[in-house]
Amino acid sequence: MTNGSLPFVVFVHRRRVHLRIISSPNWHNEETAGTILNTKDGGAAVEFFFRLFKLLTHRQIIMMQQSKEDHTPDRGTVDLSLQANLVQLQAIFSKAPDLIIRTFIYKQTGQKAALAYLCGLVDKNSINNNVLYQLMFEPIADSEPMPTNYLPITIGDLKSTTQWSNIELMLLEGHSILFLEGAELAYSLDTQGWPQRAITDSQIEASLKGAHQGFIESGWQNVALLRRMISTRELKMLELYVGTRVRSKVTILYLEDVTAPHLVEELQKRLMALNVDCIINTGELAEYLEDRPFSLLPQFITTERPDTAASQLLQGRICVVLDRSSSVMVAPVGIAAFFQGIDDYSTRWPVASFMRILRFIACFVAAFLPGFYIACISFNVEVIPLDLILSIGQFRAAVPFPPFIEAMLMELMLEMLREAGIRLPAPVGQTVGIVGGIVIGQAAVQAGIVSNLMVVVVSSTAVASFILPNYDMASSIRLIRFPVMFIASFFGIIGIVVCFMVLVIHLVQLRSLGESYSSPIAPIRIRDWKDVFIRLPVWSMKKRPESVRSLQKTRIGPKHQLKGDDE
Amino acid sequence: MDAALKPGKGNQITTLQFILIIHSVQLGVGIISLPKDLADISGTDGWIAIILGWLLSTAASLIMVQIMKKYPNGTIIELIEHYFGKWIGKLAMVVYFVYFLMYAYLIFNRMVLLTQSWIMQQSQTWVLMLLFVIPAYMLIKGGVRDIGRFAEITFLASIWMVFVISTLFKDANWLHLLPVLKEGWMPVFRTVNTTITSFLGFECVFFIYPYLEKKQSASMGVILANTFTMMVYLFITIICFLVFSPDEITFFNDTVISAVKIIEFRFIERFDLVILSCYLMVIAKTWMSALYMSVYCSSRLIVGKYYVHAGILLVAMVAFNYIRSGGWVASVKAVGMFSKFGLWIAFITPVFIWLIVLIMSKFKRWQI
């Protein structure tokens, strides 16, 4: 780039004039301006044009950062005087004791300077060693005159801004802001370093043979974890900000040559349409984006494991990383995806297939067994073999309650125990299990409140409901059990069949990001079944699942390796 | 017309769904008494009549596909409106509305009667009907595509019944079938009337054809659907013929359930209860799909959302049953009358429509 020949475009957007430098296709944000100002010859030219436009338009020239300016209020620009700037900063952050403003003499110019940051969000080491020390004491290497915008600091990412609204956002995101006396701009230094936990195994999604790194609460780290899994240039990311009060960064990740573009567009559209105060967790985000918010079933997977997310990405799905949340959302998913654990792919396929089938059976048991028991006892006694009914009668003779009440008592007790076990600290949690399971169970039978068989039914239901690898799905299925019990107590087996029908119809009608939820099962896509009820050997799954409508169909094979594309 | 009813992208069914919808409308409550009805007329040669009925119904459904090819983007209603004008179109709407509503109600009624007599003797039929209102409403609201998907899952979920019923083969006596054609062909021909009405339901081709994704596979689809239904009928009928002696079989009204009652496992007694309960899903598919077609017509005829119509009709059905629950005898009588109506709708009128449309489409005015 030569001096004075910077091409740029000015356009008006929402009554504001934008200056956009287009010398390079990816120079379109503030970063660019910062970089240019720091170069030896370009800086003056750009600064000149800035002033020119300010004069011409009497309006603010705002650097391009679309999503930022959409939400933040206009607060004016940085002043020439340092004192005025600091007063303005104090005004913005009143009653914020964590705002640190350090004033000092800038060695290079001998004038006053100030560094501001929020003390909890920055890395103090890098501020002390890489910024303050160098600005205050570091002698200039040679006598050659330095350009006015040169900063002798060792920080990778250096941006400059003139907008108070930007400064505010940067500070809140953990950057530190450097003001210089006589400069009509402020520098934002990349000194982020907020409290963070180490990358550990996920608590709710245990893994036996998978990777042991789980997502943590930092968006960039999570993206990095995924990047580590899929280090290819085809992994594309879209960055958006949601939330009007607190901006949360949302990153959409997908494989460009695999994922169907209409899905990405749809997801982006839904995210852009969000108008909420603040989004804290991925579950909350998922609830805003769901197709059928009143459904019992989760329509997106939220996972805490990078390997799960990566394998979903490779199947052609989209991952959504929300900054500050430790789980990642995957969309679109079908019901089958909730039955697939990532461990399935690292154990031998007959074992994994067995586990899959077990999960499907367990799902049925968890949803329908108590209902079936109630139906058999109170309506369709003929179904039970004679020997069994005699012993049931013996046990139930002492129980005064009808089977429905009996089952409800036990089920509610069990759910309470489960919830209590989670809330209590780990050592006490076990006690709850023992007290609940053994003491209450045994005592309740002896006291004649519930029958023996009911305890068997309820406890096997409980065990079955914990087998699903996905927590959301497991809890939904646990909840389905109650209406089933209710209907079964009125209509017997017929009631259960009707419940099953309602469930199936609901499944069939659900959509996840516009794609069918029941996908490889209905519509029947036999080819996808290799990975639904059973898991066939990985080498036999040459194609990506059809249900995701991926662009690139194959994942194994010579054709794939040669062309990198199929059909 | 509601947007959800419009055929086109996003509202399409696969060939398999097409097959299964037709099959599910055909296969309903009729099968339970079919072996007895056949045996009444032609003894144990009745199964031959099923094959004849299959030939006839396949021919009729192929004619329907030919008709629909003349106007591929709409149902029979639009086709009739296109060729015969608005008022005849309205007449067709009324006829199909009444036909499918009767179809739905009669099967629904038969289903709850069956449930009442075998499983829930103490319950009123209208209470049992009430139970099915919610799934029916949900399914009809979903439209053809969801009916197709539901048919797929129900099909998968009912395969096991075939294996369980197959265990009856150990009680089978193959001599019951011999000699074949013991009284000649005449009784068999007289039975064809019964069998072709068992195949009724393929006339839903008229309403689901425009939703089919690959129209060129429609003919194959209807052949497969009819064949599939025929195989199920044949399987069940032959099993019943083998299990019961030729005289004994005429004493059972619900032959299939009586046969299934023989099945007994150590861990579960009265297996017929379980099978019948699960079979309710299959029966429900039949009348729910029929009600959808009826609602399709009525929502074209009178303003209003089609699912509102569905809700009203469902409640009306329950109310009608509450006021006038006829019991088994009345149901048999009504179904007998209805099958004559069905014969006209499914076998005779399509031939006429086909011939007329064939001639009319030669003229430029009616070409699309």
Tab-separated table of N, CA, C and O in Angstrom, chain B residues 82-140:
chain	number	residue	atom	x	y	z
B	82	HIS	N	-61.517	-29.236	-12.789
B	82	HIS	CA	-60.880	-28.843	-14.045
B	82	HIS	C	-61.652	-29.374	-15.246
B	82	HIS	O	-61.883	-28.654	-16.209
B	83	TYR	N	-62.059	-30.628	-15.160
B	83	TYR	CA	-62.680	-31.239	-16.344
B	83	TYR	C	-64.175	-31.029	-16.410
B	83	TYR	O	-64.747	-30.908	-17.480
B	84	PHE	N	-64.821	-31.010	-15.232
B	84	PHE	CA	-66.287	-31.013	-15.260
B	84	PHE	C	-66.902	-29.739	-14.714
B	84	PHE	O	-68.111	-29.620	-14.651
B	85	GLY	N	-66.072	-28.832	-14.255
B	85	GLY	CA	-66.641	-27.584	-13.789
B	85	GLY	C	-66.821	-27.531	-12.294
B	85	GLY	O	-66.678	-28.534	-11.583
B	86	LYS	N	-67.151	-26.327	-11.821
B	86	LYS	CA	-67.137	-26.041	-10.393
B	86	LYS	C	-68.226	-26.811	-9.646
B	86	LYS	O	-67.987	-27.335	-8.561
B	87	TRP	N	-69.401	-26.878	-10.259
B	87	TRP	CA	-70.518	-27.434	-9.490
B	87	TRP	C	-70.412	-28.931	-9.354
B	87	TRP	O	-70.697	-29.486	-8.288
B	88	ILE	N	-69.970	-29.572	-10.421
B	88	ILE	CA	-69.755	-31.013	-10.300
B	88	ILE	C	-68.612	-31.270	-9.333
B	88	ILE	O	-68.610	-32.245	-8.571
B	89	GLY	N	-67.637	-30.352	-9.315
B	89	GLY	CA	-66.555	-30.447	-8.337
B	89	GLY	C	-67.109	-30.418	-6.929
B	89	GLY	O	-66.727	-31.211	-6.070
B	90	LYS	N	-68.042	-29.510	-6.699
B	90	LYS	CA	-68.642	-29.412	-5.364
B	90	LYS	C	-69.408	-30.688	-5.020
B	90	LYS	O	-69.354	-31.168	-3.883
B	91	LEU	N	-70.086	-31.217	-6.031
B	91	LEU	CA	-70.817	-32.460	-5.819
B	91	LEU	C	-69.845	-33.575	-5.419
B	91	LEU	O	-70.093	-34.338	-4.473
B	92	ALA	N	-68.725	-33.609	-6.143
B	92	ALA	CA	-67.717	-34.632	-5.827
B	92	ALA	C	-67.214	-34.465	-4.411
B	92	ALA	O	-67.015	-35.444	-3.682
B	93	MET	N	-67.024	-33.198	-4.014
B	93	MET	CA	-66.581	-32.951	-2.644
B	93	MET	C	-67.564	-33.554	-1.654
B	93	MET	O	-67.167	-34.218	-0.701
B	94	VAL	N	-68.844	-33.299	-1.905
B	94	VAL	CA	-69.859	-33.809	-0.982
B	94	VAL	C	-69.814	-35.329	-0.953
B	94	VAL	O	-69.795	-35.953	0.124
B	95	VAL	N	-69.742	-35.935	-2.144
B	95	VAL	CA	-69.764	-37.398	-2.209
B	95	VAL	C	-68.566	-37.977	-1.471
B	95	VAL	O	-68.703	-38.854	-0.607
B	96	TYR	N	-67.376	-37.444	-1.748
B	96	TYR	CA	-66.180	-37.992	-1.094
B	96	TYR	C	-66.189	-37.690	0.397
B	96	TYR	O	-65.741	-38.503	1.204
B	97	PHE	N	-66.720	-36.511	0.746
B	97	PHE	CA	-66.799	-36.167	2.165
B	97	PHE	C	-67.657	-37.189	2.903
B	97	PHE	O	-67.243	-37.763	3.912
B	98	VAL	N	-68.827	-37.442	2.347
B	98	VAL	CA	-69.736	-38.380	3.005
B	98	VAL	C	-69.119	-39.769	3.031
B	98	VAL	O	-69.132	-40.458	4.053
B	99	TYR	N	-68.540	-40.144	1.906
B	99	TYR	CA	-67.967	-41.484	1.809
B	99	TYR	C	-66.867	-41.698	2.859
B	99	TYR	O	-66.919	-42.649	3.639
B	100	PHE	N	-65.933	-40.784	2.890
B	100	PHE	CA	-64.814	-40.985	3.819
B	100	PHE	C	-65.230	-40.794	5.266
B	100	PHE	O	-64.685	-41.421	6.162
B	101	LEU	N	-66.220	-39.932	5.474
B	101	LEU	CA	-66.693	-39.757	6.845
B	101	LEU	C	-67.360	-41.043	7.327
B	101	LEU	O	-67.125	-41.496	8.449
B	102	MET	N	-68.151	-41.634	6.451
B	102	MET	CA	-68.779	-42.904	6.824
B	102	MET	C	-67.725	-43.971	7.059
B	102	MET	O	-67.779	-44.733	8.019
B	103	TYR	N	-66.770	-43.992	6.164
B	103	TYR	CA	-65.655	-44.943	6.282
B	103	TYR	C	-65.001	-44.792	7.659
B	103	TYR	O	-64.861	-45.761	8.411
B	104	ALA	N	-64.661	-43.537	7.972
B	104	ALA	CA	-63.966	-43.287	9.231
B	104	ALA	C	-64.850	-43.680	10.411
B	104	ALA	O	-64.406	-44.398	11.306
B	105	TYR	N	-66.110	-43.247	10.362
B	105	TYR	CA	-66.951	-43.499	11.524
B	105	TYR	C	-67.202	-44.989	11.721
B	105	TYR	O	-67.119	-45.504	12.842
B	106	LEU	N	-67.479	-45.678	10.613
B	106	LEU	CA	-67.807	-47.098	10.753
B	106	LEU	C	-66.630	-47.883	11.323
B	106	LEU	O	-66.801	-48.738	12.192
B	107	ILE	N	-65.436	-47.551	10.845
B	107	ILE	CA	-64.281	-48.289	11.357
B	107	ILE	C	-63.980	-47.893	12.799
B	107	ILE	O	-63.673	-48.739	13.641
B	108	PHE	N	-64.108	-46.610	13.056
B	108	PHE	CA	-63.894	-46.113	14.416
B	108	PHE	C	-64.858	-46.825	15.366
B	108	PHE	O	-64.478	-47.366	16.416
B	109	ASN	N	-66.111	-46.853	14.956
B	109	ASN	CA	-67.141	-47.473	15.771
B	109	ASN	C	-66.846	-48.956	15.961
B	109	ASN	O	-66.915	-49.491	17.069
B	110	ARG	N	-66.462	-49.602	14.850
B	110	ARG	CA	-66.162	-51.024	14.925
B	110	ARG	C	-64.978	-51.271	15.854
B	110	ARG	O	-64.953	-52.220	16.638
B	111	MET	N	-64.025	-50.352	15.775
B	111	MET	CA	-62.833	-50.500	16.600
B	111	MET	C	-63.187	-50.433	18.080
B	111	MET	O	-62.740	-51.277	18.863
B	112	VAL	N	-63.996	-49.441	18.452
B	112	VAL	CA	-64.304	-49.345	19.877
B	112	VAL	C	-65.223	-50.481	20.319
B	112	VAL	O	-65.124	-50.946	21.452
B	113	LEU	N	-66.078	-50.939	19.402
B	113	LEU	CA	-66.919	-52.088	19.754
B	113	LEU	C	-66.054	-53.306	20.046
B	113	LEU	O	-66.273	-54.042	21.010
B	114	LEU	N	-65.067	-53.481	19.196
B	114	LEU	CA	-64.134	-54.598	19.362
B	114	LEU	C	-63.399	-54.489	20.699
B	114	LEU	O	-63.285	-55.451	21.450
B	115	THR	N	-62.926	-53.272	20.965
B	115	THR	CA	-62.221	-53.045	22.224
B	115	THR	C	-63.134	-53.330	23.398
B	115	THR	O	-62.737	-53.975	24.365
B	116	GLN	N	-64.336	-52.847	23.258
B	116	GLN	CA	-65.267	-53.032	24.370
B	116	GLN	C	-65.533	-54.507	24.603
B	116	GLN	O	-65.490	-54.989	25.735
B	117	SER	N	-65.753	-55.242	23.523
B	117	SER	CA	-66.159	-56.629	23.744
B	117	SER	C	-64.988	-57.506	24.160
B	117	SER	O	-65.201	-58.520	24.813
B	118	TRP	N	-63.769	-57.146	23.803
B	118	TRP	CA	-62.655	-58.025	24.148
B	118	TRP	C	-61.850	-57.563	25.342
B	118	TRP	O	-61.282	-58.367	26.063
B	119	ILE	N	-61.729	-56.257	25.527
B	119	ILE	CA	-60.812	-55.796	26.568
B	119	ILE	C	-61.534	-55.049	27.684
B	119	ILE	O	-61.332	-55.305	28.858
B	120	MET	N	-62.362	-54.080	27.309
B	120	MET	CA	-62.918	-53.194	28.330
B	120	MET	C	-64.435	-53.339	28.357
B	120	MET	O	-65.142	-52.451	27.901
B	121	GLN	N	-64.897	-54.424	28.911
B	121	GLN	CA	-66.339	-54.693	28.854
B	121	GLN	C	-67.164	-53.648	29.581
B	121	GLN	O	-68.312	-53.415	29.251
B	122	GLN	N	-66.585	-53.040	30.593
B	122	GLN	CA	-67.380	-52.136	31.415
B	122	GLN	C	-67.454	-50.715	30.880
B	122	GLN	O	-68.239	-49.921	31.364
B	123	SER	N	-66.616	-50.410	29.903
B	123	SER	CA	-66.578	-49.022	29.435
B	123	SER	C	-67.605	-48.801	28.339
B	123	SER	O	-67.925	-49.698	27.570
B	124	GLN	N	-68.084	-47.563	28.297
B	124	GLN	CA	-68.971	-47.180	27.215
B	124	GLN	C	-68.153	-46.975	25.949
B	124	GLN	O	-66.998	-46.562	26.014
B	125	THR	N	-68.799	-47.228	24.805
B	125	THR	CA	-68.027	-47.065	23.567
B	125	THR	C	-67.620	-45.609	23.353
B	125	THR	O	-66.523	-45.338	22.862
B	126	TRP	N	-68.486	-44.698	23.739
B	126	TRP	CA	-68.129	-43.290	23.467
B	126	TRP	C	-66.965	-42.837	24.328
B	126	TRP	O	-66.182	-41.981	23.931
B	127	VAL	N	-66.804	-43.434	25.505
B	127	VAL	CA	-65.644	-43.094	26.339
B	127	VAL	C	-64.374	-43.569	25.660
B	127	VAL	O	-63.359	-42.859	25.598
B	128	LEU	N	-64.455	-44.776	25.112
B	128	LEU	CA	-63.296	-45.293	24.401
B	128	LEU	C	-62.984	-44.433	23.182
B	128	LEU	O	-61.826	-44.197	22.843
B	129	MET	N	-64.052	-43.955	22.538
B	129	MET	CA	-63.847	-43.080	21.384
B	129	MET	C	-63.115	-41.817	21.799
B	129	MET	O	-62.196	-41.367	21.126
B	130	LEU	N	-63.556	-41.287	22.935
B	130	LEU	CA	-62.971	-40.043	23.430
B	130	LEU	C	-61.456	-40.161	23.554
B	130	LEU	O	-60.713	-39.222	23.311
B	131	LEU	N	-61.015	-41.357	23.911
B	131	LEU	CA	-59.596	-41.599	24.115
B	131	LEU	C	-58.798	-41.368	22.836
B	131	LEU	O	-57.654	-40.929	22.875
B	132	PHE	N	-59.425	-41.658	21.710
B	132	PHE	CA	-58.678	-41.591	20.458
B	132	PHE	C	-58.809	-40.242	19.763
B	132	PHE	O	-58.246	-40.042	18.696
B	133	VAL	N	-59.581	-39.333	20.375
B	133	VAL	CA	-59.798	-38.054	19.712
B	133	VAL	C	-58.495	-37.261	19.593
B	133	VAL	O	-58.191	-36.697	18.544
B	134	ILE	N	-57.700	-37.275	20.670
B	134	ILE	CA	-56.486	-36.449	20.650
B	134	ILE	C	-55.466	-36.930	19.614
B	134	ILE	O	-55.029	-36.142	18.775
B	135	PRO	N	-55.095	-38.227	19.615
B	135	PRO	CA	-54.165	-38.640	18.564
B	135	PRO	C	-54.696	-38.391	17.159
B	135	PRO	O	-53.940	-37.976	16.280
B	136	ALA	N	-55.997	-38.610	16.974
B	136	ALA	CA	-56.562	-38.409	15.635
B	136	ALA	C	-56.437	-36.956	15.223
B	136	ALA	O	-56.006	-36.646	14.111
B	137	TYR	N	-56.768	-36.072	16.147
B	137	TYR	CA	-56.687	-34.649	15.824
B	137	TYR	C	-55.249	-34.257	15.495
B	137	TYR	O	-54.977	-33.569	14.513
B	138	MET	N	-54.307	-34.747	16.323
B	138	MET	CA	-52.894	-34.419	16.078
B	138	MET	C	-52.450	-34.903	14.712
B	138	MET	O	-51.772	-34.202	13.961
B	139	LEU	N	-52.843	-36.137	14.398
B	139	LEU	CA	-52.372	-36.728	13.147
B	139	LEU	C	-52.954	-35.994	11.945
B	139	LEU	O	-52.244	-35.673	10.997
B	140	ILE	N	-54.252	-35.700	12.015
B	140	ILE	CA	-54.884	-35.050	10.873
B	140	ILE	C	-54.319	-33.650	10.696
B	140	ILE	O	-54.082	-33.200	9.585
